Short mmCIF file of C-alpha atoms in Angstrom, two decimals:
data_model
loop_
_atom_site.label_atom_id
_atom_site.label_comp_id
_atom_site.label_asym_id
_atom_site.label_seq_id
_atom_site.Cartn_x
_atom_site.Cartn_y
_atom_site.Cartn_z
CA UNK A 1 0.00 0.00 0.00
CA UNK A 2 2.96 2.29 0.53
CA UNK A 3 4.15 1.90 -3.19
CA UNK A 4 0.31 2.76 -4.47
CA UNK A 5 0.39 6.08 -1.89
CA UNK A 6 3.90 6.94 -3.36
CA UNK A 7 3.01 6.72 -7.09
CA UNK A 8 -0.42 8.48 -6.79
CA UNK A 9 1.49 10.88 -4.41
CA UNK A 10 3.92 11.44 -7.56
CA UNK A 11 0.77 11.66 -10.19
CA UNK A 12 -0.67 14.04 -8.26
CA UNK A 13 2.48 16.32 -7.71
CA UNK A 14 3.65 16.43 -11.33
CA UNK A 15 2.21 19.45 -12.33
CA UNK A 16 3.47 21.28 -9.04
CA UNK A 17 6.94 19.55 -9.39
CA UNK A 18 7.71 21.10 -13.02
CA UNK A 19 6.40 24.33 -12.04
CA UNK A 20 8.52 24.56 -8.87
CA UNK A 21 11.45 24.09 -11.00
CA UNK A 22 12.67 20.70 -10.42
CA UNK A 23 15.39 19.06 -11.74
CA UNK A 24 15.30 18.33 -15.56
CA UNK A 25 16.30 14.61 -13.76
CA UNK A 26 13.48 14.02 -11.93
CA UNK A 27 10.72 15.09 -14.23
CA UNK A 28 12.70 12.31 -16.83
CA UNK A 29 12.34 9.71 -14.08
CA UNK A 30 8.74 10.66 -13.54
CA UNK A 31 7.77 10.99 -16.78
CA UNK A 32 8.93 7.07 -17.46
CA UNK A 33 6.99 6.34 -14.20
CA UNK A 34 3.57 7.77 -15.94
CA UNK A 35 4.35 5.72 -19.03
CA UNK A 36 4.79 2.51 -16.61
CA UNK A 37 1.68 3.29 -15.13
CA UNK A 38 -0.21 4.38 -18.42
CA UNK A 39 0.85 1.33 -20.03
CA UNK A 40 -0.88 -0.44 -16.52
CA UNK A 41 -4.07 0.82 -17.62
CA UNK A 42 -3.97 0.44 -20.59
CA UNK A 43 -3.26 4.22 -22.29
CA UNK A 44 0.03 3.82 -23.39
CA UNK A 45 -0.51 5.76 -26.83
CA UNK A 46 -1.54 8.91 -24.71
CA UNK A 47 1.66 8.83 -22.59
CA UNK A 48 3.63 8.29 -25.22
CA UNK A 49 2.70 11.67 -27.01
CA UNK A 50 3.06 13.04 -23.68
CA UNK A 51 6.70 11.80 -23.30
CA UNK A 52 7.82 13.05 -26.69
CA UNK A 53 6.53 16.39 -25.80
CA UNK A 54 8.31 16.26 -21.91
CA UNK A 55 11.47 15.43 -24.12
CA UNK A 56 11.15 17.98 -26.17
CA UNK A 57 10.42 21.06 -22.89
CA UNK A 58 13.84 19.07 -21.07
CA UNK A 59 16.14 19.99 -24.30
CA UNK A 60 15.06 23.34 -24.03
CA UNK A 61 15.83 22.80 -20.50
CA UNK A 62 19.74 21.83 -21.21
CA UNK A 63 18.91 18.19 -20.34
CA UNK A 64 20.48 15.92 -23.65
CA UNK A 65 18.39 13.45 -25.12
CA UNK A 66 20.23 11.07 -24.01
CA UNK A 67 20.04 12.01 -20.48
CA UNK A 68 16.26 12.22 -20.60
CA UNK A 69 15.89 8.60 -22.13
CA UNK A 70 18.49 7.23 -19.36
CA UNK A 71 16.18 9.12 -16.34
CA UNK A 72 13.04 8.40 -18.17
CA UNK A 73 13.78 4.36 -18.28
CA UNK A 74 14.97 4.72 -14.39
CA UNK A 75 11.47 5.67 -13.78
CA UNK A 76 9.45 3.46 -16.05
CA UNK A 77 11.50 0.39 -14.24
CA UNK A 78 10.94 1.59 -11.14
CA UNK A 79 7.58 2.11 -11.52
CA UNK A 80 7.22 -1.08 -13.40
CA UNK A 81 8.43 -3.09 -10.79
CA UNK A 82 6.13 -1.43 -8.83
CA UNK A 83 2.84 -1.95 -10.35
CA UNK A 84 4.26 -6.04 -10.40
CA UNK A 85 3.02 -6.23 -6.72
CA UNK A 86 -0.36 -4.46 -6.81
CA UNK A 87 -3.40 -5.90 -5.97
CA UNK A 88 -6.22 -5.86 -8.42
CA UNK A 89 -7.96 -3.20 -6.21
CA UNK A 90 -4.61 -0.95 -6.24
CA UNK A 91 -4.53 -1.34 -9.67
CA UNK A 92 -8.21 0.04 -9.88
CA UNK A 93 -7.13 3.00 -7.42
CA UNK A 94 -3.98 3.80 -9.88
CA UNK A 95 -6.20 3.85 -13.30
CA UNK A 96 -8.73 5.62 -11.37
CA UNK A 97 -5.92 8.61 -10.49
CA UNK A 98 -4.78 8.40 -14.10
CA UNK A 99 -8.01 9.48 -15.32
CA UNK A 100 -8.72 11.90 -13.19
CA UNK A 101 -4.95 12.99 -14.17
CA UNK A 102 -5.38 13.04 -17.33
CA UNK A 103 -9.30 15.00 -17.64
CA UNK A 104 -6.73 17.55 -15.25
CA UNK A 105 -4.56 17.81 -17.83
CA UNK A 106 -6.94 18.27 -21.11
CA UNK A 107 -8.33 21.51 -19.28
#
C-alpha cells in the first residue's frame, strides 16, 4: 500500500513539481513512471505523445536526449516493478488517479 500512496502521491504532484522548477532529472524519471503506469491501464498511446513532448520542454531545458531517455527508463522500471506487486484493487485505485490525471490535464 505504501508503493500505491507513493506513485499516486507522484501523479498528483507532477504538475506542481515542473512548475517549482525541479530538476530536468526528476521530471525524466517521472515521466517514465507515468508511461509505466499508463501502459498499466492500458493508455500507453496517450503517454507516449506526452513523453515526446516532456522530451522535447527538457532539451530546451539543457537536459540531452540522451540524459532524458536514461532518467526516463529509471522511472518506467521503477515504476514497473512497482505496479508487479499491486493488488487488483490498487490497480483500480492507480487507473482511477490516471483518469482523473489526465481530464486535469486536457483543461
Amino acid at each position: 500500500m505504501l508503493r500505491l500512496a507513493r506513485m499516486l502521491c507522484g501523479l498528483c504532484c507532477f504538475s506542481a513539481l515542473a512548475s517549482a522548477g525541479a530538476q530536468p532529472k526528476d521530471i525524466a524519471r517521472f515521466s517514465g513512471s507515468r508511461q509505466a503506469m499508463a501502459e498499466l491501464c492500458g493508455d500507453s498511446a496517450a503517454l507516449a505523445r506526452l513523453q515526446q513532448n516532456q522530451e522535447r520542454a527538457m532539451q530546451h531545458s539543457g537536459m540531452s536526449p540522451d540524459e532524458y531517455q536514461a532518467e526516463f527508463q529509471r522511472g518506467y522500471v521503477q515504476s514497473k516493478g512497482d505496479f508487479a506487486g499491486l493488488s487488483e484493487e490498487e490497480k483500480a485505485k492507480t487507473c482511477a488517479q490516471l483518469q482523473a490525471f489526465s481530464r486535469h490535464q486536457k483543461k
